[in-house]
Amino acid sequence: MKTARAWQFRLKEVPIMSGSRQRPPLKRPVWIIVLVSMVCIFLIAAYIYPLQYSAAAACNFFNSKGCAMYVDVPSTPSRALTDDETYSQLVVREILKKPSMPSKNPKIAFLFLTPGSLTFERLWDKFFQVAEEAPDEQSRTSNLNLEPVSILSSSREGSFVNLGGSQIKSYSKILGHKNHDQLASDEDWVLNQLAAKLNLLFGARGKLAAVAKPVSELVSCKGKKPVHVSRYFVGRDIRSDKVDWGKISMVDAERRLLAYALRDPDNQHFVLLSDSCVPLHNFDYVYNFLIFTNVSFIDCFVDPGPHGTGRYSEHMLPEVETKDFRKGSQWFTMKRQHAIIVMADSLYYTKFRLYCKPGMEHGKNCYADEHYLPTFFHMIDPGGIANWSVTHVDWSEGKWHPKSYRAQDVTYELLKNMTLIDESLHVTSDQKKTVMLKPCMWNGQRRPCYLFARKFYPETLDKLMHLFSNYTVV
């Protein structure tokens, strides 16, 4: 074999073999192998040791029905918990771990907080009637069950609770009478314990017979009984206690509404509304929006200003710390598990009953209906709430009360624009007036935020009736 000489600068001559040139063997792509290995290790670790709140995010992205069994592993507390906190956390954890009672016909409970007759009853009648006019019998039955929902209401002057949909068949259950057949689950136990308390709350109002009659026929009332124009509301009014604006009695009314609605095991989601609220979508849209998600739409945000954290009282320590104090709209929707937790809570409710009220020390005015539920759920299940309300309220005027709509304000454009808003808005009450915008996410998808709106004057009813079929079209 012949050889050739190759000369390189400042190097010795090197012999080079002649003939066909062969390529050196390729080096293995080591960096690719290392990268793939790291990704595999990360995925295995994430599967075995999921990050905190990761499951909650997944539950929001996918259909929530399959996520009910997962409960986040509690983080190590920064201090020693009191006995009451330990008991409370145990109860909450057990309720969240246990899926809601299965229902072949899941329903939504509409809870109206109203001083008497419902101003927009004709509009709500149309809302429910449209659902009943579904094109097929199966759809009509599954969505409305011909007993649309549990509709409850409570008021500032001693109001009525409208139980539209499911009547309470035996008042003995409300009075807390023992019925071992009803104690088949922890949920039933909680509700029966609550029933005993209801006996104390309502027993002094009149003689309550344990017979199978609508609740409205069993309870005496001081106020004027509402006059109904809708068959969905007739004969389903329940007397409530007096409710004072800004005081814990407002929260009491909300809990009372939830208590009655929870008696129907088919009620899987609960909506709190006022007498000035109107629907922005048709029944089917609202039903699907609420039933097919696994979160409660409870408003919750940090307001460092005087109308937020400035209302906090150190008397709430050690259970409620300043860093956990939250603010939010009163108007919520709540899944069944969360409603049961509200009924079971005594520890945090007591803190707000004692230390969040108007006319406190140093001139502070704290309003429990704006702080109790946001703070409570931020502490016990932050991944289980949406942090925004599905009821639209306009605070742009910067007053103590939100913007109210007169007849001349109500137009198709106004209502349609409300249905298209897909960002929730919060503004802090400090000098910075920080504006916080957050996209409204539903099961991982950006969606319009609002199902309802307020505050509308009674004079707007005719216009709303005329426009309802147009602006509620999806």
C-alpha angles and dihedrals in degrees: 000000000000122000130210129204123238120191122200127188112273091351132106120258112275122204115233122199115234124222134067115354115238124204117232115248112274118255115244114255092248094170092058092051091049092049094049090047092052092049091051092049091049093050093048091049092047090051094049097037107029117197118253113274091007091115091050090055091049091050089055092049099047130041104295098221092088095049100061094100096057121094123179115249106252115246121238108273117243090226140022110283122232118243091254091053091050091051092046094049091048092054093046092048093051093048092049092048093053115075118231118266108278115252127196088202110034112196138188121236114218110205115196119198100201138149094230133307113032108250095210098037092127090054093049089047088058090047092056094037092058088056091052090053092064113148095246135037095237093055091046092051097044095049103036109011086206085273096076104202144310105285113192131176137185132180148207094242098044105295142197127255111218111209099193111180113013118045119205100252100198122030090198087078092055091049089057098248111168115259111166092194088065094052096074094121142029088251091060090048092054092048093048091051088051090049090060089055091049088058088060093046097048105022093086093054095073145310110309112199119204096233134124101263135117112281092239090066093053104051126070117223135199098202129072112282113243118254111225131207096180125074089218090069104035116116096002105099120126124195116244135193124258115286123205121202113253095009132107089259086078089060089044089057091051092050090048091054091050091048094057094042092051090062088079107072090202092065103099101163131034128208123196114207137169130225089258095055124109131187118254096192137033122269097260092054092049092045095052093043093056105031097048099056133071101220136085116234098230117153113235134163143142115260110182092187132095093274091052125030088004088074093057118115123207087220085082090070138145096020097043116038127192092250090060098047110116140179132213149147117291093228111089144160116215137191118233097257091055092047090055090049090054089052092049096047118103104145101062094032089058092051091056093041090057103033108027111067141105119284099027127157119306090021094290120158113200121182113205095202089062097046114024101072097036091051094041096052093040086060102041105031113004093162092053098065130069095220091227135078124238090217113090116225124173114220095165093115090067094226133132089261129042125255114288121212123228126198093265090054095057112095136147089251093054094051096041092050089054090055091053099052108115101175128073116223129213127173123194120232097224124099092272092061089205113201115217118194121187127179114242107241123195115187089336095311128106108245138166109282107220136072097166139023140203160222106046125158118232090248089071094066098096093049092047091050090051094048099038099095092048105046095040094059108114 
